[in-house]
mmCIF file of C-alpha atoms in Angstrom:
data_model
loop_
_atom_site.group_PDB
_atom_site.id
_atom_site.type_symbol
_atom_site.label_atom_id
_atom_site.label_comp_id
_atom_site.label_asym_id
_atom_site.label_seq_id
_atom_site.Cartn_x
_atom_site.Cartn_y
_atom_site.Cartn_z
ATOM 1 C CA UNK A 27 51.677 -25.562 -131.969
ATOM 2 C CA UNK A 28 48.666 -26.942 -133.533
ATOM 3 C CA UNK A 29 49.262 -30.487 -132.200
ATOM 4 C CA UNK A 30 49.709 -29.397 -128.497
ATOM 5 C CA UNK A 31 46.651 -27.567 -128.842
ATOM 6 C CA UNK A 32 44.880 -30.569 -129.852
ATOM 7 C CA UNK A 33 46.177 -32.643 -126.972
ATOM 8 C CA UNK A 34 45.092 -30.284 -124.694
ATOM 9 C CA UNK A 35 41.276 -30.068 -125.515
ATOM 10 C CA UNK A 36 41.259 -33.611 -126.425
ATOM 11 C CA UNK A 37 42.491 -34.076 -123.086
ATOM 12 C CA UNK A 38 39.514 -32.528 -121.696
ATOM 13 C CA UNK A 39 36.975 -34.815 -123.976
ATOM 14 C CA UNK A 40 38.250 -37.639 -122.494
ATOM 15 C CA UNK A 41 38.188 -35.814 -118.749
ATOM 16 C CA UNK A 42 34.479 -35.098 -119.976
ATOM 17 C CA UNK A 43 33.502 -39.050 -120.944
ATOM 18 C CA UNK A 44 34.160 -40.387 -117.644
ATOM 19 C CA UNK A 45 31.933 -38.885 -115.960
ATOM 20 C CA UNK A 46 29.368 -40.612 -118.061
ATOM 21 C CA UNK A 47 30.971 -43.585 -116.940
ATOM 22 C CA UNK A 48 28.475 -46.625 -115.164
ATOM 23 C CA UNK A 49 25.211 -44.675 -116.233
ATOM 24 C CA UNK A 50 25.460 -45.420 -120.707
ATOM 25 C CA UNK A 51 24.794 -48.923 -120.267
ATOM 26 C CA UNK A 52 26.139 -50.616 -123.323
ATOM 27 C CA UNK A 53 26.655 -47.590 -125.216
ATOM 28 C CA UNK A 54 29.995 -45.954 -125.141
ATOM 29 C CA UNK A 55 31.071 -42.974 -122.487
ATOM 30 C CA UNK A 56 31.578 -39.885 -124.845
ATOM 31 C CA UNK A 57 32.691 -36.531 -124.504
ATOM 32 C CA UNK A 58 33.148 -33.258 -126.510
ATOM 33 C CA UNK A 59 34.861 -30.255 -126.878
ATOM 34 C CA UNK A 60 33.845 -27.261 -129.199
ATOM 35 C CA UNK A 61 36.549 -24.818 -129.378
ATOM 36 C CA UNK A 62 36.964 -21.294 -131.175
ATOM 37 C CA UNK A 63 39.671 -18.736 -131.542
ATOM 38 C CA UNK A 64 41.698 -21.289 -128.828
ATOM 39 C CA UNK A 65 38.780 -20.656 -126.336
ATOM 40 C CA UNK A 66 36.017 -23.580 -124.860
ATOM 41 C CA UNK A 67 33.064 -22.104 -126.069
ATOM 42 C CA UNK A 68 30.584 -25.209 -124.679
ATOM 43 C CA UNK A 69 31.349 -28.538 -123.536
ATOM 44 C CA UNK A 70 29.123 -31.466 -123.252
ATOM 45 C CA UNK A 71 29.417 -35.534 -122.478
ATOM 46 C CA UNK A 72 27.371 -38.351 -122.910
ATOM 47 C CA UNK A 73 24.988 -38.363 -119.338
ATOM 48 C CA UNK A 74 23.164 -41.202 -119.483
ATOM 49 C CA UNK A 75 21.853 -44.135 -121.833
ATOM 50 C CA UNK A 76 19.650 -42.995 -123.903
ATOM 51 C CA UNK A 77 20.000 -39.671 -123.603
ATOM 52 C CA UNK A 78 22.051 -36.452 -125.562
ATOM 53 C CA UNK A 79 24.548 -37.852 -127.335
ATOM 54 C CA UNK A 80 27.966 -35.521 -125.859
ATOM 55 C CA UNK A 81 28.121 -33.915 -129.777
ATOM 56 C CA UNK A 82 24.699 -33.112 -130.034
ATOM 57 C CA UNK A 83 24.895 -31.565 -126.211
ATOM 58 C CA UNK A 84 27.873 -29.675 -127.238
ATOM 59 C CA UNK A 85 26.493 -27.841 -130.021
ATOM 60 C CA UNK A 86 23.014 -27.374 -128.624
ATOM 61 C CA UNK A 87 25.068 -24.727 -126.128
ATOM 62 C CA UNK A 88 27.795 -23.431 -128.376
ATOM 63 C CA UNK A 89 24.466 -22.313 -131.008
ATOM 64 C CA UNK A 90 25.597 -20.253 -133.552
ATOM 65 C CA UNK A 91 29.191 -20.129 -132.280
ATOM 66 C CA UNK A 92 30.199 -23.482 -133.341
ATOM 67 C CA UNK A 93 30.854 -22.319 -137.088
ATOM 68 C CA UNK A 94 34.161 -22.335 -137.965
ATOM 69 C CA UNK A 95 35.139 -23.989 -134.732
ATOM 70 C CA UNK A 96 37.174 -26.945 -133.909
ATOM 71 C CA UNK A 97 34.917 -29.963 -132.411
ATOM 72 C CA UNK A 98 37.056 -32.672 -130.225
ATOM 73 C CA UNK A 99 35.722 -36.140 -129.506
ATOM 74 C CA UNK A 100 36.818 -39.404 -128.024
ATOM 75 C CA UNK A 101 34.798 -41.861 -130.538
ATOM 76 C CA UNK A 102 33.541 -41.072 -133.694
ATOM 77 C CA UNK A 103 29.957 -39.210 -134.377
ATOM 78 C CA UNK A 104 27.434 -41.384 -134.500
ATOM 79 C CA UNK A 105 25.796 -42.090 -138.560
ATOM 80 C CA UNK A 106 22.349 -42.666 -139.451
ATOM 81 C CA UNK A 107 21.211 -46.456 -139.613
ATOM 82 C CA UNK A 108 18.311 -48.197 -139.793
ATOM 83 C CA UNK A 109 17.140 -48.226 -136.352
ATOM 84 C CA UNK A 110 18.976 -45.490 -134.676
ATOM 85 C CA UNK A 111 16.921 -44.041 -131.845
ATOM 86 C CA UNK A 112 18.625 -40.865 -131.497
ATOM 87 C CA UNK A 113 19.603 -38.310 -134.285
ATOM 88 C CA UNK A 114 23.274 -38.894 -136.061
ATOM 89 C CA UNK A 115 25.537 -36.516 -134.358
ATOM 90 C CA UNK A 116 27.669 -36.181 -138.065
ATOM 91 C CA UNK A 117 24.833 -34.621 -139.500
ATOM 92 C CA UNK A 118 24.339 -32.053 -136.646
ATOM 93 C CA UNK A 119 28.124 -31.624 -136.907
ATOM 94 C CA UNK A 120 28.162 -30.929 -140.490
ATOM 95 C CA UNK A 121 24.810 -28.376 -140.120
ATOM 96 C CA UNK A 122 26.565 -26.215 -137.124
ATOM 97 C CA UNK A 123 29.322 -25.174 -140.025
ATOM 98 C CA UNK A 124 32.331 -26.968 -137.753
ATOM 99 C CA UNK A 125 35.735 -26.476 -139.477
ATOM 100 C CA UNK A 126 38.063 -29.559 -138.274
ATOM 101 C CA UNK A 127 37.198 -32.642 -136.001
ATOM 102 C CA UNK A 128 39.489 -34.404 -133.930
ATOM 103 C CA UNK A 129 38.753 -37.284 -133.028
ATOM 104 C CA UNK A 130 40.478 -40.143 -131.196
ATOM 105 C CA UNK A 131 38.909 -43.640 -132.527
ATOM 106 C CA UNK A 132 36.786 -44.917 -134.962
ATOM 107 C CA UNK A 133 33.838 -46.257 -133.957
ATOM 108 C CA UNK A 134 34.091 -50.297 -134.764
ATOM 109 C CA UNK A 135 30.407 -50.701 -134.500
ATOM 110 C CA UNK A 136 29.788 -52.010 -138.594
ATOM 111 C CA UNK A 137 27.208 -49.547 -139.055
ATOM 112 C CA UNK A 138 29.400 -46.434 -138.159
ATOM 113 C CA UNK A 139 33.187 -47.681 -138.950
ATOM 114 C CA UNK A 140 34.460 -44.738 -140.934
ATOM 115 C CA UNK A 141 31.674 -44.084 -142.345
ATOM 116 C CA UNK A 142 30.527 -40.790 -140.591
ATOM 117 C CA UNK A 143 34.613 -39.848 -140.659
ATOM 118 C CA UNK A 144 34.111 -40.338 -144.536
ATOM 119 C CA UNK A 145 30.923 -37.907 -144.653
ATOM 120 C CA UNK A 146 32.889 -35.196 -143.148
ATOM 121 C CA UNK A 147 35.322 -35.267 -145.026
ATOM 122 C CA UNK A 148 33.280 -34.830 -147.664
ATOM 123 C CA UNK A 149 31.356 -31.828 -146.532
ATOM 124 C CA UNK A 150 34.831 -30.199 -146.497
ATOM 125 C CA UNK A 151 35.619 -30.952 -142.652
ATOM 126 C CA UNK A 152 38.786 -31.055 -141.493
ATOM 127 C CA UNK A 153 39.936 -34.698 -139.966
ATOM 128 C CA UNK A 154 43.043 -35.537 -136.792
ATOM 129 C CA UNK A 155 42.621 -39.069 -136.403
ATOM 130 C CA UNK A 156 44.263 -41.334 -133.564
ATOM 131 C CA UNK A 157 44.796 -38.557 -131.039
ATOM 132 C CA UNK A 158 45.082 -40.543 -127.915
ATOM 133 C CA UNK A 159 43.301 -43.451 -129.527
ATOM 134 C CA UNK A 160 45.066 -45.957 -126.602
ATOM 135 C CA UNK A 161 43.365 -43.912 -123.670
ATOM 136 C CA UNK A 162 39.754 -43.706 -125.538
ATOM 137 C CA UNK A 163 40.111 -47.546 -126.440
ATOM 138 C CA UNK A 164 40.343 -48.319 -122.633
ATOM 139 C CA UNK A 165 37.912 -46.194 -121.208
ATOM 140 C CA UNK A 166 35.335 -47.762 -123.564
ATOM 141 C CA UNK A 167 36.531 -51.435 -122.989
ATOM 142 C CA UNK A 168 33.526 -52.398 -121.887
ATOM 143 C CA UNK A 169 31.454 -51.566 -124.818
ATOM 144 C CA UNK A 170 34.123 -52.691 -127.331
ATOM 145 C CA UNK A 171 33.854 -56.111 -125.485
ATOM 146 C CA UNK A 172 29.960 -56.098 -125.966
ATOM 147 C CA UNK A 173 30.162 -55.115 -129.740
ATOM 148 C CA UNK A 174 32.954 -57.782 -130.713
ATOM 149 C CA UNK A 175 31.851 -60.995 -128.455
ATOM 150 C CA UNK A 176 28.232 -59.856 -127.099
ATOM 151 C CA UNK A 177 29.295 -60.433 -123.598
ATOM 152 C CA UNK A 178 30.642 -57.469 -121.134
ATOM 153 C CA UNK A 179 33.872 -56.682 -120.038
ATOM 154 C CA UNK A 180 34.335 -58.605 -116.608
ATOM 155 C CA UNK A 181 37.100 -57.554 -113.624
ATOM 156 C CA UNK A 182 37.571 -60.267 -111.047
ATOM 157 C CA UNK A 183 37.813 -58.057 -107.859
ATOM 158 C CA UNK A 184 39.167 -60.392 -104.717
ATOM 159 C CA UNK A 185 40.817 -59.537 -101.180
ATOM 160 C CA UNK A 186 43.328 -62.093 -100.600
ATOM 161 C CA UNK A 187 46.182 -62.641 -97.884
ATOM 162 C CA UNK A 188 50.120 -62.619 -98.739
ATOM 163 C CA UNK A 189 49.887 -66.602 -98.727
ATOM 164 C CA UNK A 190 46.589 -66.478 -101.447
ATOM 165 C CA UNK A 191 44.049 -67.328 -98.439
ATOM 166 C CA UNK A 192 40.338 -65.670 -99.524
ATOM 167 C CA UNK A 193 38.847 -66.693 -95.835
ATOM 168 C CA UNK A 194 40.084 -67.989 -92.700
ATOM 169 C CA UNK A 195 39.218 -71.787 -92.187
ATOM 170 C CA UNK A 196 35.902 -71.251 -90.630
ATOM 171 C CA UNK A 197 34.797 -69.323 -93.934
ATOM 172 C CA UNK A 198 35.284 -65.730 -91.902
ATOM 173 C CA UNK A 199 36.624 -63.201 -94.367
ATOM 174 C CA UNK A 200 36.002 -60.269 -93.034
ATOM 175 C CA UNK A 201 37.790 -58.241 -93.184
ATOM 176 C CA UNK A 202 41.189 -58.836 -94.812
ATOM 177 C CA UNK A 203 41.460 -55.737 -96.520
ATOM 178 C CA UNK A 204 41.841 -52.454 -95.099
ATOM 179 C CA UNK A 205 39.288 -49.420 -95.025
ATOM 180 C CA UNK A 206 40.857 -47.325 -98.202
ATOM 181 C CA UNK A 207 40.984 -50.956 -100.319
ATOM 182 C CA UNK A 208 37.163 -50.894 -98.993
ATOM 183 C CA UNK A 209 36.292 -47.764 -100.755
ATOM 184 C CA UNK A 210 37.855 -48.196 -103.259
ATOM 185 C CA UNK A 211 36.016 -51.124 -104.091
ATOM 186 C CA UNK A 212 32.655 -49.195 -103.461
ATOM 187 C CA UNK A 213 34.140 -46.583 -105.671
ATOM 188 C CA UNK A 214 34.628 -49.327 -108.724
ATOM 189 C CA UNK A 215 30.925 -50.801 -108.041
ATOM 190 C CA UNK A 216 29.657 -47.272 -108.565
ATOM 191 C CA UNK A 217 31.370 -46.907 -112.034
ATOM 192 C CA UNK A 218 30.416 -50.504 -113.420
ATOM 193 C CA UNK A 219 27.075 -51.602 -114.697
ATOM 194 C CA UNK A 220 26.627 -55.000 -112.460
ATOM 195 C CA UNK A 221 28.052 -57.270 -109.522
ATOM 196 C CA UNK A 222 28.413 -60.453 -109.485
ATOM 197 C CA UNK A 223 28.471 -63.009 -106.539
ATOM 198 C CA UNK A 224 27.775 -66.550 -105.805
ATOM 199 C CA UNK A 225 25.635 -67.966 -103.448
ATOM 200 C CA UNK A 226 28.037 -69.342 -101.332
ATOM 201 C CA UNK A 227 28.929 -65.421 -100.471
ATOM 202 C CA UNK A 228 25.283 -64.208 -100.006
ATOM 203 C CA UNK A 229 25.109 -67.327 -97.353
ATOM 204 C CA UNK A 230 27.945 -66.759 -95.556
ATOM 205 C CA UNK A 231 28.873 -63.135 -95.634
ATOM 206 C CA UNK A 232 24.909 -61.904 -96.626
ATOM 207 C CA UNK A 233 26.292 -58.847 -98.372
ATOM 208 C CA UNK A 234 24.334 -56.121 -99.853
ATOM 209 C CA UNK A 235 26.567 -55.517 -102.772
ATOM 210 C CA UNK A 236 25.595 -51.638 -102.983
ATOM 211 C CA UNK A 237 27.577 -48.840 -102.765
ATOM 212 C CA UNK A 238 28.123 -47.261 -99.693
ATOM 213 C CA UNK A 239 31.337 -46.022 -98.876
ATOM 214 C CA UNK A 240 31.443 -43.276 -101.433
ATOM 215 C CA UNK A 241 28.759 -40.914 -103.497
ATOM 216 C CA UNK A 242 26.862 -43.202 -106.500
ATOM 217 C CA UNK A 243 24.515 -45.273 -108.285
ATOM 218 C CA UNK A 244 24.257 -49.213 -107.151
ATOM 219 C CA UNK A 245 25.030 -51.569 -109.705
ATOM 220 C CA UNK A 246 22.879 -54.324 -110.922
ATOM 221 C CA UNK A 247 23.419 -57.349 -108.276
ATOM 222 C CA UNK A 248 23.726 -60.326 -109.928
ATOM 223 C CA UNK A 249 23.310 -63.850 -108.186
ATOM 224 C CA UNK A 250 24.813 -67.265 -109.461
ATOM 225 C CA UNK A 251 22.595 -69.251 -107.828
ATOM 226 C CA UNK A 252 21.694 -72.500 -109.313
ATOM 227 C CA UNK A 253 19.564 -74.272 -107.064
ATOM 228 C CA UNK A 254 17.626 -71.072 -106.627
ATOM 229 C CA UNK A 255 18.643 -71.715 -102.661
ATOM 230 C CA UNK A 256 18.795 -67.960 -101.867
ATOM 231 C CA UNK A 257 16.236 -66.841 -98.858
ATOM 232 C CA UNK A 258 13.993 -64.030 -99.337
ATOM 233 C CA UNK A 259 15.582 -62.626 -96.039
ATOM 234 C CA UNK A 260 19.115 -62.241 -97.705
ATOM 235 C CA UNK A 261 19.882 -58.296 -97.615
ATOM 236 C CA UNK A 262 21.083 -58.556 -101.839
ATOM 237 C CA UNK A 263 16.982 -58.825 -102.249
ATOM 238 C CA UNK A 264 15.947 -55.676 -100.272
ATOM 239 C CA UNK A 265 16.520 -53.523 -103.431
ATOM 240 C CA UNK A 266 14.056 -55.958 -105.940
ATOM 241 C CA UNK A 267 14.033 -53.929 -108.802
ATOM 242 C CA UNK A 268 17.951 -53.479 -108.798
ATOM 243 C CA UNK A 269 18.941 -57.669 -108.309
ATOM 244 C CA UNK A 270 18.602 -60.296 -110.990
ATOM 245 C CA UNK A 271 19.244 -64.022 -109.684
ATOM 246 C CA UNK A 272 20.425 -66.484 -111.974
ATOM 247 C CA UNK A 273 19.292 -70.403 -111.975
ATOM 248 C CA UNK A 274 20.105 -73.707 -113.789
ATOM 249 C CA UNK A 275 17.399 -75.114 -115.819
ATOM 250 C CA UNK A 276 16.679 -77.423 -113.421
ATOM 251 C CA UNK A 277 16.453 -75.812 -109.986
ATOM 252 C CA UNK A 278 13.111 -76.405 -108.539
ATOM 253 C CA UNK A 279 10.131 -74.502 -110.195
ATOM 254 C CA UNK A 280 9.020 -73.273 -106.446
ATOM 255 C CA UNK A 281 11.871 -71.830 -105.486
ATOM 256 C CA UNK A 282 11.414 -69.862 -108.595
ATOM 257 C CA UNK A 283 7.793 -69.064 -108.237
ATOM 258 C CA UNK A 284 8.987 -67.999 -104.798
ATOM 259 C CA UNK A 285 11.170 -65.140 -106.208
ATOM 260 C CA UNK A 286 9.287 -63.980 -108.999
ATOM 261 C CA UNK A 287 6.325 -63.699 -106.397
ATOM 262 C CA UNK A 288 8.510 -61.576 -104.524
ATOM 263 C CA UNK A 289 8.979 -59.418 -107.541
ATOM 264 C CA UNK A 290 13.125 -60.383 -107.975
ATOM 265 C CA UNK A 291 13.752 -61.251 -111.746
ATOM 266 C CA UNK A 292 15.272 -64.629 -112.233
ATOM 267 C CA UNK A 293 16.785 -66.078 -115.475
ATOM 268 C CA UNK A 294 17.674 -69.652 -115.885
ATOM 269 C CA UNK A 295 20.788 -70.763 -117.851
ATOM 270 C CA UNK A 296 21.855 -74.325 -118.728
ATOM 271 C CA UNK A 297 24.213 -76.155 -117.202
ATOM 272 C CA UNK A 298 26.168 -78.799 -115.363
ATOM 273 C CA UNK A 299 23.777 -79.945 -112.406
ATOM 274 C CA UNK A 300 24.772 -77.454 -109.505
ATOM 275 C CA UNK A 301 26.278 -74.756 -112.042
ATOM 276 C CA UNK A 302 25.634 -72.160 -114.294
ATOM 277 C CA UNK A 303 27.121 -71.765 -117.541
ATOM 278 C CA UNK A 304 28.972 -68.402 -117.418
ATOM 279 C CA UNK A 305 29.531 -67.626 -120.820
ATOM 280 C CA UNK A 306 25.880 -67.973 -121.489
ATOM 281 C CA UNK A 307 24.745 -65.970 -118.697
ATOM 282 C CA UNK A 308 26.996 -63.369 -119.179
ATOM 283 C CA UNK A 309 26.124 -62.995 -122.812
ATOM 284 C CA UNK A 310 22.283 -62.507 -121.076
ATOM 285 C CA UNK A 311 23.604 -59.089 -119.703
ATOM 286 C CA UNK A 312 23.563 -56.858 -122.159
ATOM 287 C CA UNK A 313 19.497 -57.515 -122.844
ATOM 288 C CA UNK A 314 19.647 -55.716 -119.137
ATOM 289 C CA UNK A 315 22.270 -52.401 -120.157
ATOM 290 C CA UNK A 316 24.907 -54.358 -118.631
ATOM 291 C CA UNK A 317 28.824 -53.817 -120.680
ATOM 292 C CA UNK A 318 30.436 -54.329 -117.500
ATOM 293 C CA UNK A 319 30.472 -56.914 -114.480
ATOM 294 C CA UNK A 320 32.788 -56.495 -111.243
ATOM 295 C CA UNK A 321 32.956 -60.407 -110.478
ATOM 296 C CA UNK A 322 32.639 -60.333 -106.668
ATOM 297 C CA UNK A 323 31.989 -64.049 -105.627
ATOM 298 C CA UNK A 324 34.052 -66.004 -103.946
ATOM 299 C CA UNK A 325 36.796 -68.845 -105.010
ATOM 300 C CA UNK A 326 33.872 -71.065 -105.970
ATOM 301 C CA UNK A 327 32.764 -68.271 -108.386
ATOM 302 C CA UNK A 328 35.909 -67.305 -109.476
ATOM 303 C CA UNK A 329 37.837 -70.872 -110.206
ATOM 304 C CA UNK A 330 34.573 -71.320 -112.615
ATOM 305 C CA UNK A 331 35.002 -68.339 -114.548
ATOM 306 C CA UNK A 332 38.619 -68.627 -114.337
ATOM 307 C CA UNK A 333 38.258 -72.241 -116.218
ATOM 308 C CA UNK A 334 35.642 -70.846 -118.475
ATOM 309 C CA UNK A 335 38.320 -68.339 -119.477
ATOM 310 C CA UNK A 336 35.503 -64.964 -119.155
ATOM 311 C CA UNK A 337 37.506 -62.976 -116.976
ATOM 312 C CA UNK A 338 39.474 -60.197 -118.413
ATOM 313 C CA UNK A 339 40.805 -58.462 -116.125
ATOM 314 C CA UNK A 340 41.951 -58.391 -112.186
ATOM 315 C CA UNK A 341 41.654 -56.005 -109.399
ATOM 316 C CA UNK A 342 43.230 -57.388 -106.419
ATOM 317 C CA UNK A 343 44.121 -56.253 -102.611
ATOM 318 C CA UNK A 344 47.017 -58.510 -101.395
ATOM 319 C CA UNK A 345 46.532 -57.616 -97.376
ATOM 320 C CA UNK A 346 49.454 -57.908 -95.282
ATOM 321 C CA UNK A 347 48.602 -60.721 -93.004
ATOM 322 C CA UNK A 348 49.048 -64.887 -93.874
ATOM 323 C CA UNK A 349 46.181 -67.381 -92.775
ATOM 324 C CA UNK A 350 47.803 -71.045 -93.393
ATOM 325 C CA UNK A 351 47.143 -74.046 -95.373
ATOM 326 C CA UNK A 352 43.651 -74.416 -93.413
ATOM 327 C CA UNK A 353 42.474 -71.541 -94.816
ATOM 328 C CA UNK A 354 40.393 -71.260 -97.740
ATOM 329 C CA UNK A 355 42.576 -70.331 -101.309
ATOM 330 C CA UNK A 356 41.506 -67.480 -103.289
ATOM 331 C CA UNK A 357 41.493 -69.820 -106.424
ATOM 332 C CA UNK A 358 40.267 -73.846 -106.425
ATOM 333 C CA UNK A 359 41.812 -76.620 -108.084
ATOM 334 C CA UNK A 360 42.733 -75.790 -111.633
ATOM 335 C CA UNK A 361 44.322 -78.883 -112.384
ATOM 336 C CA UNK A 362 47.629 -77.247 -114.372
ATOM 337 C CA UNK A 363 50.608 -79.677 -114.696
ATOM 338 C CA UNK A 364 53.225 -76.784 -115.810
ATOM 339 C CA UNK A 365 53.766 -74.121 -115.077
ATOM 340 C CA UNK A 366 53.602 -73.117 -118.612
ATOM 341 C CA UNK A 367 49.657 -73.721 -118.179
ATOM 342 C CA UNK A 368 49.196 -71.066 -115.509
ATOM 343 C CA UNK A 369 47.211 -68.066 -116.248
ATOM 344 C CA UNK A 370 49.430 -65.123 -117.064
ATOM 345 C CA UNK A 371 48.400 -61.631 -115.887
ATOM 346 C CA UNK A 372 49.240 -59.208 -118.530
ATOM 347 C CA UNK A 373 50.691 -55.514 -118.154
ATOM 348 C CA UNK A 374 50.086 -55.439 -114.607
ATOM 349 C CA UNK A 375 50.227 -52.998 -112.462
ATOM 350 C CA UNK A 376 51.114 -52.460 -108.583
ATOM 351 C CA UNK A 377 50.429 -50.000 -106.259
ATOM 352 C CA UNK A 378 50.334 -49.628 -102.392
ATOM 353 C CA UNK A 379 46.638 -48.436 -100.209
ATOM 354 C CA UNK A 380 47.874 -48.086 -96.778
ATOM 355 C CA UNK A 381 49.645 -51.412 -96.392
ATOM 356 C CA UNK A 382 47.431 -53.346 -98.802
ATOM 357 C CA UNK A 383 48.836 -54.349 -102.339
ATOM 358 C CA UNK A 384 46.653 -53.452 -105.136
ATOM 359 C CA UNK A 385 47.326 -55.482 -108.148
ATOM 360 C CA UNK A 386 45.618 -54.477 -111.989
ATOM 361 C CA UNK A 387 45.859 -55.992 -114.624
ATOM 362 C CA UNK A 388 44.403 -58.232 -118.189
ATOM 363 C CA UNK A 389 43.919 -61.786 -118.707
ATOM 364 C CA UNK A 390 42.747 -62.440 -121.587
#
């Protein structure tokens, strides 16, 4: 009885840490349950980065309540470390008098790892772990990616015909997709950290890459654009403070000074004359709170990180309607002589959005 108990309120943690989700930059989302005599007596999730940590929120409203109680979290408290910035959540745990954690994951980060799991234990708590480890794991895919490869987790989002056309031949794309695929996009942009586009898109389709469609916070916009060619004009630059444009070494130093005049950050990342290198300028991101990237660009954009092998995973909207061999393909040459070679798309999933196909799924 025990166990379905547990699944229910752990249930709710996780319900709780999504909501945190696209606002805890690289830190992970969080949330916790504090429950007594089978009753919720406070809740509490991880807001924002650098804020409460969803354990310390939690007890601050349960106050004297949460001895004896049973505290439920998706990741494991947080343990003190040489240049923490926010109080360990194990040691407020172990303070409030709680009885038994559950608690889904361990925390992989080297300074944490079991340790604060350990420390319970040995202040007489109670330990459940692995309760719905698989769900916590994937809502905090992005900030597993940062911790183990110092890059963020990066979704290659593309509307694409039923023949693999991106744009009729003219370079008119829009739109393929329907309305709901539409918001549904806006919806995603809201929940991750950053978008990405080339600078082929912002010339021919001059998006603004904010969210609009639905209720939420823009993302970061980030521009591949290594000439530094964009114009001050394009409608990605009207929110400065929330756009970072990204140059090769060797685009010219005025076209800089042009931006950074304008108040637009601009980084500059090595590589191949008229490219960026991606891995590199990904691994940038996180300096900026960034554990996630929807990868908007175009084919141009996405053949390169394609080759460069930095996209994990796909959200795609097949749209019923075929364009012909003019047209332009949603992915460049890639230069695979088997099809043993070709990029497998792992565990995926299908669904339908009024007529549109929406494919999911992992690459790498």
């Amino acid at each position: 009885m025990k166990r379905d108990t547990d699944k229910k309120y752990m249930e709710r943690a996780l319900e709780l840490a999504l909501r945190g989700q696209g606002h805890t930059g690289i830190n992970p989302v969080v949330g916790c349950v504090i429950v007594k005599n089978n009753n919720i007596i406070s809740e509490g999730y991880h807001k924002i980065f650098g804020g409460r940590h969803a354990e310390a929120s939690a007890l601050l409203k349960a106050g004297t309540k949460a001895k004896g109680a049973v505290l439920y979290v998706n990741l494991e408290p947080c343990f003190p470390f040489q240049g923490k910035k926010t109080p360990p959540c194990v040691e407020k745990i172990i303070s409030a008098g709680i009885k038994r954690c559950v608690i889904a994951m361990k925390d992989p980060n080297p300074e944490i790892n079991g340790r604060s799991i350990a420390l319970l234990k040995k202040n007489g708590i109670k330990i459940r772990l692995g309760l719905f480890k698989e769900e916590a794991e994937k809502m905090n895919a992005p900030f597993l990616k940062v911790l183990r490869t110092g890059r963020p987790l990066v979704i290659s989002k593309m509307a694409l015909s039923l023949d693999g056309k991106a744009a009729a031949y003219t370079g008119d794309s829009r739109w393929i997709s329907n309305p709901l695929s539409r918001t549904l996009v806006h919806y995603k942009r809201s929940k991750y950290d950053a978008v990405m586009a080339g600078i082929g898109t912002v010339k021919i389709d001059d998006p603004g890459l904010n969210v609009r469609r639905v209720k939420g916070r823009d993302p970061l916009r980030v521009i591949v654009d290594p000439k530094c060619e964009i114009s001050l004009k394009a409608k990605v630059l009207k929110d400065k403070k929330n756009v970072l444009v990204v140059v090769n070494t060797g685009a010219k130093k005025n076209r800089i000074a042009g931006l950074l005049n304008a108040g637009i950050r601009v980084v500059s990342v090595e590589g191949r004359e008229g490219t960026v290198n991606l891995k590199k300028t990904l691994a940038l991101l996180p300096v900026f709170g960034i554990s996630s990237v929807l990868l908007e660009g175009g084919p141009a954009l996405l053949t390169a990180a394609l080759k460069e092998k930095v996209v994990d995973r796909i959200l795609w909207f097949i749209a019923p309607k075929i364009l012909g061999n003019d047209a332009k393909s949603v992915v460049g040459n890639m230069a695979f002589k088997t099809i043993k070679k070709a990029i497998a798309v792992k565990d995926p999933v299908f669904s339908g959005l009024d007529g549109d196909i929406v494919v999911e799924g992992r690459l790498n």
